[in-house]
Amino acid sequence: MDLEYQLIIPEFVMAGLAVVIIAAALAFRNVDQKWFGYATAVGLAIIAIVTAVAYWNTNDDFGTVLAVDHFTVLFRVFFLGIAFFTVLAAVQFAGDRLKNHAEFYGLIVFATLGMMLLAASRELLTAYLSLELLSFSFYILVGFNKLNPFSNEGSLKYMLLGAFSSALMLYGISLIYGVTGTTTYSAIGPDVVEGTRNIAAQLASFAGGSGGVDPDGARPGLLIGLVLITAGLGFKVSAVPFHQWTPDAYQGAPLPITAFLSAGGKAAAFAFFLRLFSEAFLPAAAEWVWFVAILAAVTMIVGNLMALQQTNFKRLMAYSSISQVGYLLVGIVALDAANITQSQDAASALVLHLIGYVTTNIAVFAAIIAFYNRTGRDDIVDLRGLAERQPFLAFAIAAALFSLAGMPLFAGFATKFIIFQAAFNNGFLWLGAIGVTASFVSLYYYLMVIKQMYLYEPEGSDRERFHVSRPLAGALVVLVAGVLFIGLYPTPLFDVIHSSTEGLFEQAAAMSAAVVGQ
Amino acid sequence: MDAGEALLLLLLIPGAAMLLTILVPSRHANVVRWIALITTTATLIDSIWIFAVYDFAQGGYQFDLQYPWIENIGFLGENGISLHLAVDGIAAPMVLLNGLVGFAGVLVSWKITHRVKDFFILFMALFTGVYGVYIGQDLFFWFFAYELAVLPMYLLIVIWGSTNKEYGAMKLTMVLVGGSVLIFVGIFAVFAEAGAGTFDMAVLRDIEFGRGFANTFFPFFMIGCGVLAGLFPFHTWSPDGHVAAPTAVSMLHAGVLMKLGAFGIIRLGMEILPAGTDFWMPVLLVLGGVAAVYGAISAIHQTDLKFVIGYSSVSHMGFVLMGLGTMNNIGVNGAVLQMFSHGVMTALFFAMVGGLYDQAHTRDIRVFGGLVRKMPLFVIFFGIAGLTSLGLPGLSGFVAEFHIFVGTIDTFPLFAALGILSAALTAIYVLRLMGRAALGPFNPRWENLKDLSRWEIAAAIVLIAPIIAMGIWPDPFIDRIAPTVAELPNIDQIGGLFTLSSLTGR
């Protein structure tokens, strides 16, 4: 088979960039460390632009394992963007509080590489390996502040539970392989149809009491495999009840890594989730939709209720990100095997919400990093009087929190509107209602933060106004503008997303056309 | 009439003023104030023009304007979400009301000195949101504007408010946003049931929803919007919020924002789901009647001036809901008249209380006495508001309440009696208030009080003018409201009765 290596040049370049950054630190010991950060950021930006320009019209496969289609390219650029803003926000933080900067940036690049491969994977083992590349980089990054016990604790918890969830997922993959004899998504798809028919037939024969069981036909292994893979993914995206590692990892990690984990980590896992469930498992939607729906509902409810009682800003954001996962899962629930148009709408709605959420979350964290650079504190009460000391930061945080709560003008309103609408259209009125109620509850704890910033006077010894470094301020302006733009006029972004999700359903469309043809 | 740009200006002018204010350095407080005043003057002129030019002979929706916003994506079809603006005979007076109260609100906010810039940015956001609700013809935009009107309240109260402001602000926000959750679910259900791929109200109005569906989802709109209108038993946020809020915010809040609730019941409930009115409107009438009496009784017990007015608002909004609940042309007509009348009246009330509180730093009725000696203008203006409130003929409250009672007698005579009873109770607390605070023996503690500032006098005049105009010549209002109300679906026509507009031969 001829492999077209030019399709995955960006991935090669990323690996090269990481190695070069780490090696450069050995060669140039006397250079100010912040330049490694800026060099990484510039490298990421160049790769993002070149990838967007050179690959947008590509629609090809690398063997049977990677797809380079619109979806892949969209997510490549998206992940590079996340990494770019993370690095930009991290430079001053790393300079003040971390050692071994080049390794820090190199690992961020490796994690990004894992994300890019994950979004492109069309084969279970490739996806698994990409996910591990991503996870291993994160295990180290979370514990990067190695003299801080919280950082160690978070890293250890994250690693142990992450290993456990990887094992679950691998077991699920092996079951799927055992039943279908393949690990490529495109081959699983048709087999899943067959498998579900057989499960139905099996159940019917049990119910009928005839006892005539076809030994080839019985495939409950498929269902168990699906459940295990979903559980493993649940760990990675931190859906309730698989979320316990999240608050500790978020609190322990250095702030820029918390941002990266909550944005990039989630986005990558959801790219995987979406591609897997729409390319391979969509025909079996009737089998899994109910437990994903329950997962979504529980995640939204528990995430928001737990967030209510947090006093640490990072932990608050951890639970807030868990509840956002619930909203994103609503998009998976809205996939409908029988209606390809509806499925594609749901997938686009999910990606739109994902992009809106990630933009908003990076904005929150960039602002908090700027605050932390000055004060070294991250409890909610420490934000007191921020509106007096640094009005722009306070405004950015307030805007982003309102967006997370789904208030108008900001991204969260439009994207939640569209994703809940997708669930309503698929007949999940109750799930949408829970979602709307949950985001109403979330307004309370976001307002508590906003109240600290705007209502009270600054306290403590440090009450002066302060400045935000220029790259960070610039990044914040861009992010807040992005949040407003998505909130007010999501059409162009949605069009781009919609053209990229089309490829996910080609096979399902062909199959349903074939069914109609019979 | 097709000058929809006038409606667009209602959103663009305050929106632009908000952005402009953001750019002004915060030390130039006077620049900020003048921007706000010029803005509200412009919108007031625009509002008056729209009210005057609305062609009541033709009726229906006018000034129609539609720009596509988000369309042809996913489940949204042609004009899926659009910026669709229009006013009918019900919205026209409401637009005028918002113009008047917003203008007066800026005048009385002139004396704010703490973080002036932030105040006016939020004020303009709220003001724009309210206009958006009155003129929006697209459910997405409508909800967007609704939230935009509710949300700034939190910061406005928490930063510039008084008396238990953190509690009041959080309660108000959570209850109102909780109500909007219901609206949100209702909007989704309507969209999915219609299957037209659009949020355009003009399209949705033409779709006939089944009785079962309408009966299920009508309460989502009725309670969701009703919460904002102080619907019993969800009204308790209202007095707490009013008391905590700064003067101008109380004015906008009681004067305009609470009307959004009643307006929403008309727009979303009565117009889009008319099949649900048969079952639910009597419920609304009963709850409105209870609120009218309950609010009045509670007002009698209060000692804080703002609490008196807060509960009086609950009581008067109860009349509005009663009027809507009658589902006949005269009752609904009266409800809309009452929305306008109560809007200007209560804004006047709060403006006056604010003027007093800023000097006296207390609002306890028991410590005042003989204020007329020091603040004659205050007492006159406050008295006018009070007399409007108790329904003195010749002032706007009488016209509105008269319509409501006539409409109610026709359908639910018992509740008409209840309404009239609560109007009598209103007389008790208003007259008691006047007797204690304004007249009565002079309390020497208030030797140093000064009369109202010129800004407050200007605000009061702006608000009193429509009260008197509507009281002695209600035709311009009734001419616009009555034909529109008559065209609402499912409205009973009770033509044989004596109505005010029949007096003047129209």
mmCIF file of C-alpha atoms in Angstrom, chain A residues 320-505:
data_model
loop_
_atom_site.group_PDB
_atom_site.id
_atom_site.type_symbol
_atom_site.label_atom_id
_atom_site.label_comp_id
_atom_site.label_asym_id
_atom_site.label_seq_id
_atom_site.Cartn_x
_atom_site.Cartn_y
_atom_site.Cartn_z
ATOM 1 C CA SER A 320 -17.732 24.149 36.073
ATOM 2 C CA SER A 321 -15.832 22.292 33.349
ATOM 3 C CA ILE A 322 -17.455 19.040 34.479
ATOM 4 C CA SER A 323 -20.875 20.584 34.030
ATOM 5 C CA GLN A 324 -19.818 21.836 30.595
ATOM 6 C CA VAL A 325 -18.980 18.227 29.725
ATOM 7 C CA GLY A 326 -22.588 17.420 30.535
ATOM 8 C CA TYR A 327 -23.781 19.980 27.982
ATOM 9 C CA LEU A 328 -21.352 18.590 25.418
ATOM 10 C CA LEU A 329 -22.604 15.049 26.010
ATOM 11 C CA VAL A 330 -26.084 16.318 25.145
ATOM 12 C CA GLY A 331 -24.695 16.775 21.640
ATOM 13 C CA ILE A 332 -23.706 13.084 21.507
ATOM 14 C CA VAL A 333 -27.164 12.093 22.720
ATOM 15 C CA ALA A 334 -28.713 14.092 19.909
ATOM 16 C CA LEU A 335 -27.050 11.846 17.300
ATOM 17 C CA ASP A 336 -29.763 9.869 15.572
ATOM 18 C CA ALA A 337 -29.091 6.746 13.548
ATOM 19 C CA ALA A 338 -32.241 7.110 11.519
ATOM 20 C CA ASN A 339 -31.792 10.742 10.598
ATOM 21 C CA ILE A 340 -28.439 11.733 9.161
ATOM 22 C CA THR A 341 -29.340 15.425 8.891
ATOM 23 C CA GLN A 342 -30.266 15.533 12.550
ATOM 24 C CA SER A 343 -27.037 13.723 13.444
ATOM 25 C CA GLN A 344 -24.941 16.167 11.529
ATOM 26 C CA ASP A 345 -26.737 19.106 13.135
ATOM 27 C CA ALA A 346 -26.026 17.590 16.522
ATOM 28 C CA ALA A 347 -22.364 17.011 15.710
ATOM 29 C CA SER A 348 -21.977 20.582 14.463
ATOM 30 C CA ALA A 349 -23.760 21.912 17.528
ATOM 31 C CA LEU A 350 -21.387 19.933 19.730
ATOM 32 C CA VAL A 351 -18.291 21.248 17.981
ATOM 33 C CA LEU A 352 -19.659 24.780 18.084
ATOM 34 C CA HIS A 353 -20.284 24.546 21.797
ATOM 35 C CA LEU A 354 -16.856 22.997 22.252
ATOM 36 C CA ILE A 355 -15.149 25.875 20.449
ATOM 37 C CA GLY A 356 -17.209 28.451 22.336
ATOM 38 C CA TYR A 357 -16.504 26.775 25.669
ATOM 39 C CA VAL A 358 -12.781 26.432 24.998
ATOM 40 C CA THR A 359 -12.415 30.053 23.914
ATOM 41 C CA THR A 360 -14.264 31.195 27.008
ATOM 42 C CA ASN A 361 -12.340 28.946 29.353
ATOM 43 C CA ILE A 362 -8.952 30.006 28.032
ATOM 44 C CA ALA A 363 -10.066 33.604 28.477
ATOM 45 C CA VAL A 364 -10.953 32.946 32.132
ATOM 46 C CA PHE A 365 -7.668 31.221 32.774
ATOM 47 C CA ALA A 366 -5.568 33.780 30.925
ATOM 48 C CA ALA A 367 -7.116 36.460 33.133
ATOM 49 C CA ILE A 368 -6.599 34.399 36.281
ATOM 50 C CA ILE A 369 -3.000 33.728 35.293
ATOM 51 C CA ALA A 370 -2.447 37.461 34.948
ATOM 52 C CA PHE A 371 -3.966 37.923 38.389
ATOM 53 C CA TYR A 372 -1.915 35.073 39.853
ATOM 54 C CA ASN A 373 1.295 36.453 38.375
ATOM 55 C CA ARG A 374 0.763 39.521 40.490
ATOM 56 C CA THR A 375 -0.681 38.059 43.669
ATOM 57 C CA GLY A 376 0.171 34.346 43.796
ATOM 58 C CA ARG A 377 -3.312 33.594 45.129
ATOM 59 C CA ASP A 378 -6.204 31.741 43.595
ATOM 60 C CA ASP A 379 -9.051 31.611 46.103
ATOM 61 C CA ILE A 380 -12.310 33.219 45.105
ATOM 62 C CA VAL A 381 -12.192 35.723 47.956
ATOM 63 C CA ASP A 382 -8.766 36.865 46.789
ATOM 64 C CA LEU A 383 -10.446 38.389 43.772
ATOM 65 C CA ARG A 384 -12.007 41.038 46.013
ATOM 66 C CA GLY A 385 -11.877 44.482 44.531
ATOM 67 C CA LEU A 386 -10.332 43.374 41.276
ATOM 68 C CA ALA A 387 -12.647 45.766 39.446
ATOM 69 C CA GLU A 388 -10.850 48.624 41.196
ATOM 70 C CA ARG A 389 -7.352 47.290 40.765
ATOM 71 C CA GLN A 390 -7.484 46.049 37.213
ATOM 72 C CA PRO A 391 -10.838 46.797 35.538
ATOM 73 C CA PHE A 392 -9.927 45.088 32.297
ATOM 74 C CA LEU A 393 -9.157 41.764 33.964
ATOM 75 C CA ALA A 394 -12.355 41.992 35.987
ATOM 76 C CA PHE A 395 -14.333 42.692 32.840
ATOM 77 C CA ALA A 396 -12.702 39.787 30.985
ATOM 78 C CA ILE A 397 -13.441 37.369 33.823
ATOM 79 C CA ALA A 398 -17.004 38.626 34.205
ATOM 80 C CA ALA A 399 -17.665 38.356 30.461
ATOM 81 C CA ALA A 400 -16.227 34.857 30.312
ATOM 82 C CA LEU A 401 -18.163 33.677 33.365
ATOM 83 C CA PHE A 402 -21.402 35.084 31.979
ATOM 84 C CA SER A 403 -20.601 33.204 28.793
ATOM 85 C CA LEU A 404 -20.114 29.958 30.714
ATOM 86 C CA ALA A 405 -23.455 30.551 32.410
ATOM 87 C CA GLY A 406 -25.031 30.952 28.972
ATOM 88 C CA MET A 407 -25.998 34.590 29.158
ATOM 89 C CA PRO A 408 -26.752 36.616 26.045
ATOM 90 C CA LEU A 409 -24.134 38.668 24.176
ATOM 91 C CA PHE A 410 -21.593 35.969 24.927
ATOM 92 C CA ALA A 411 -20.687 32.694 23.225
ATOM 93 C CA GLY A 412 -22.351 30.450 25.784
ATOM 94 C CA PHE A 413 -25.827 31.733 24.995
ATOM 95 C CA ALA A 414 -25.789 30.989 21.288
ATOM 96 C CA THR A 415 -23.941 27.697 21.501
ATOM 97 C CA LYS A 416 -26.071 26.315 24.325
ATOM 98 C CA PHE A 417 -29.189 27.439 22.527
ATOM 99 C CA ILE A 418 -28.139 25.454 19.469
ATOM 100 C CA ILE A 419 -26.952 22.331 21.309
ATOM 101 C CA PHE A 420 -30.079 22.082 23.479
ATOM 102 C CA GLN A 421 -32.213 22.658 20.423
ATOM 103 C CA ALA A 422 -30.518 19.652 18.809
ATOM 104 C CA ALA A 423 -31.514 17.514 21.814
ATOM 105 C CA PHE A 424 -35.083 18.823 21.680
ATOM 106 C CA ASN A 425 -35.292 17.968 18.003
ATOM 107 C CA ASN A 426 -34.221 14.422 18.780
ATOM 108 C CA GLY A 427 -37.004 14.064 21.318
ATOM 109 C CA PHE A 428 -34.916 14.582 24.446
ATOM 110 C CA LEU A 429 -37.038 17.329 25.902
ATOM 111 C CA TRP A 430 -36.274 16.272 29.472
ATOM 112 C CA LEU A 431 -32.537 16.345 28.880
ATOM 113 C CA GLY A 432 -32.701 19.819 27.392
ATOM 114 C CA ALA A 433 -34.832 20.955 30.314
ATOM 115 C CA ILE A 434 -32.266 19.602 32.776
ATOM 116 C CA GLY A 435 -29.557 21.373 30.812
ATOM 117 C CA VAL A 436 -31.331 24.720 30.926
ATOM 118 C CA THR A 437 -32.058 24.330 34.630
ATOM 119 C CA ALA A 438 -28.466 23.308 35.320
ATOM 120 C CA SER A 439 -27.090 26.361 33.574
ATOM 121 C CA PHE A 440 -29.503 28.452 35.610
ATOM 122 C CA VAL A 441 -27.990 26.993 38.782
ATOM 123 C CA SER A 442 -24.522 27.690 37.444
ATOM 124 C CA LEU A 443 -25.358 31.389 37.202
ATOM 125 C CA TYR A 444 -25.403 31.475 41.000
ATOM 126 C CA TYR A 445 -21.795 30.466 41.541
ATOM 127 C CA TYR A 446 -20.529 32.540 38.648
ATOM 128 C CA LEU A 447 -22.308 35.533 40.156
ATOM 129 C CA MET A 448 -20.611 34.850 43.480
ATOM 130 C CA VAL A 449 -17.262 35.325 41.757
ATOM 131 C CA ILE A 450 -18.433 38.416 39.931
ATOM 132 C CA LYS A 451 -19.740 39.817 43.187
ATOM 133 C CA GLN A 452 -16.314 39.479 44.793
ATOM 134 C CA MET A 453 -14.725 41.420 41.982
ATOM 135 C CA TYR A 454 -17.257 44.217 41.724
ATOM 136 C CA LEU A 455 -18.869 44.615 45.101
ATOM 137 C CA TYR A 456 -16.009 44.696 47.553
ATOM 138 C CA GLU A 457 -13.050 46.984 48.015
ATOM 139 C CA PRO A 458 -9.556 45.511 47.663
ATOM 140 C CA GLU A 459 -8.219 43.966 50.843
ATOM 141 C CA GLY A 460 -4.851 42.972 52.252
ATOM 142 C CA SER A 461 -1.472 44.634 51.893
ATOM 143 C CA ASP A 462 -1.465 44.768 48.099
ATOM 144 C CA ARG A 463 -4.179 47.102 46.853
ATOM 145 C CA GLU A 464 -2.386 48.918 44.082
ATOM 146 C CA ARG A 465 -3.471 48.943 40.491
ATOM 147 C CA PHE A 466 -1.269 46.714 38.409
ATOM 148 C CA HIS A 467 -0.378 46.134 34.779
ATOM 149 C CA VAL A 468 -0.802 43.025 32.702
ATOM 150 C CA SER A 469 2.079 42.036 30.465
ATOM 151 C CA ARG A 470 1.501 42.977 26.863
ATOM 152 C CA PRO A 471 1.378 39.539 25.189
ATOM 153 C CA LEU A 472 -1.062 38.329 27.809
ATOM 154 C CA ALA A 473 -3.253 41.409 27.512
ATOM 155 C CA GLY A 474 -3.240 41.048 23.734
ATOM 156 C CA ALA A 475 -4.238 37.386 23.990
ATOM 157 C CA LEU A 476 -7.054 38.325 26.379
ATOM 158 C CA VAL A 477 -8.427 40.978 24.060
ATOM 159 C CA VAL A 478 -8.494 38.480 21.184
ATOM 160 C CA LEU A 479 -10.170 35.815 23.322
ATOM 161 C CA VAL A 480 -12.853 38.109 24.731
ATOM 162 C CA ALA A 481 -13.528 39.439 21.246
ATOM 163 C CA GLY A 482 -13.874 35.832 20.108
ATOM 164 C CA VAL A 483 -16.359 35.106 22.890
ATOM 165 C CA LEU A 484 -18.450 38.110 21.866
ATOM 166 C CA PHE A 485 -18.216 37.278 18.175
ATOM 167 C CA ILE A 486 -19.387 33.690 18.625
ATOM 168 C CA GLY A 487 -22.174 34.928 20.842
ATOM 169 C CA LEU A 488 -23.455 37.552 18.448
ATOM 170 C CA TYR A 489 -22.843 36.041 15.048
ATOM 171 C CA PRO A 490 -22.059 32.326 15.090
ATOM 172 C CA THR A 491 -23.089 31.747 11.466
ATOM 173 C CA PRO A 492 -19.646 31.819 9.778
ATOM 174 C CA LEU A 493 -18.115 29.551 12.376
ATOM 175 C CA PHE A 494 -21.061 27.198 12.210
ATOM 176 C CA ASP A 495 -20.776 27.022 8.421
ATOM 177 C CA VAL A 496 -17.139 25.994 8.688
ATOM 178 C CA ILE A 497 -17.967 23.400 11.318
ATOM 179 C CA HIS A 498 -20.914 22.104 9.351
ATOM 180 C CA SER A 499 -18.773 21.481 6.294
ATOM 181 C CA SER A 500 -16.287 19.635 8.482
ATOM 182 C CA THR A 501 -18.782 17.328 10.177
ATOM 183 C CA GLU A 502 -20.192 16.198 6.855
ATOM 184 C CA GLY A 503 -17.405 13.658 6.403
ATOM 185 C CA LEU A 504 -18.270 11.932 9.673
ATOM 186 C CA PHE A 505 -21.565 10.727 8.323
#
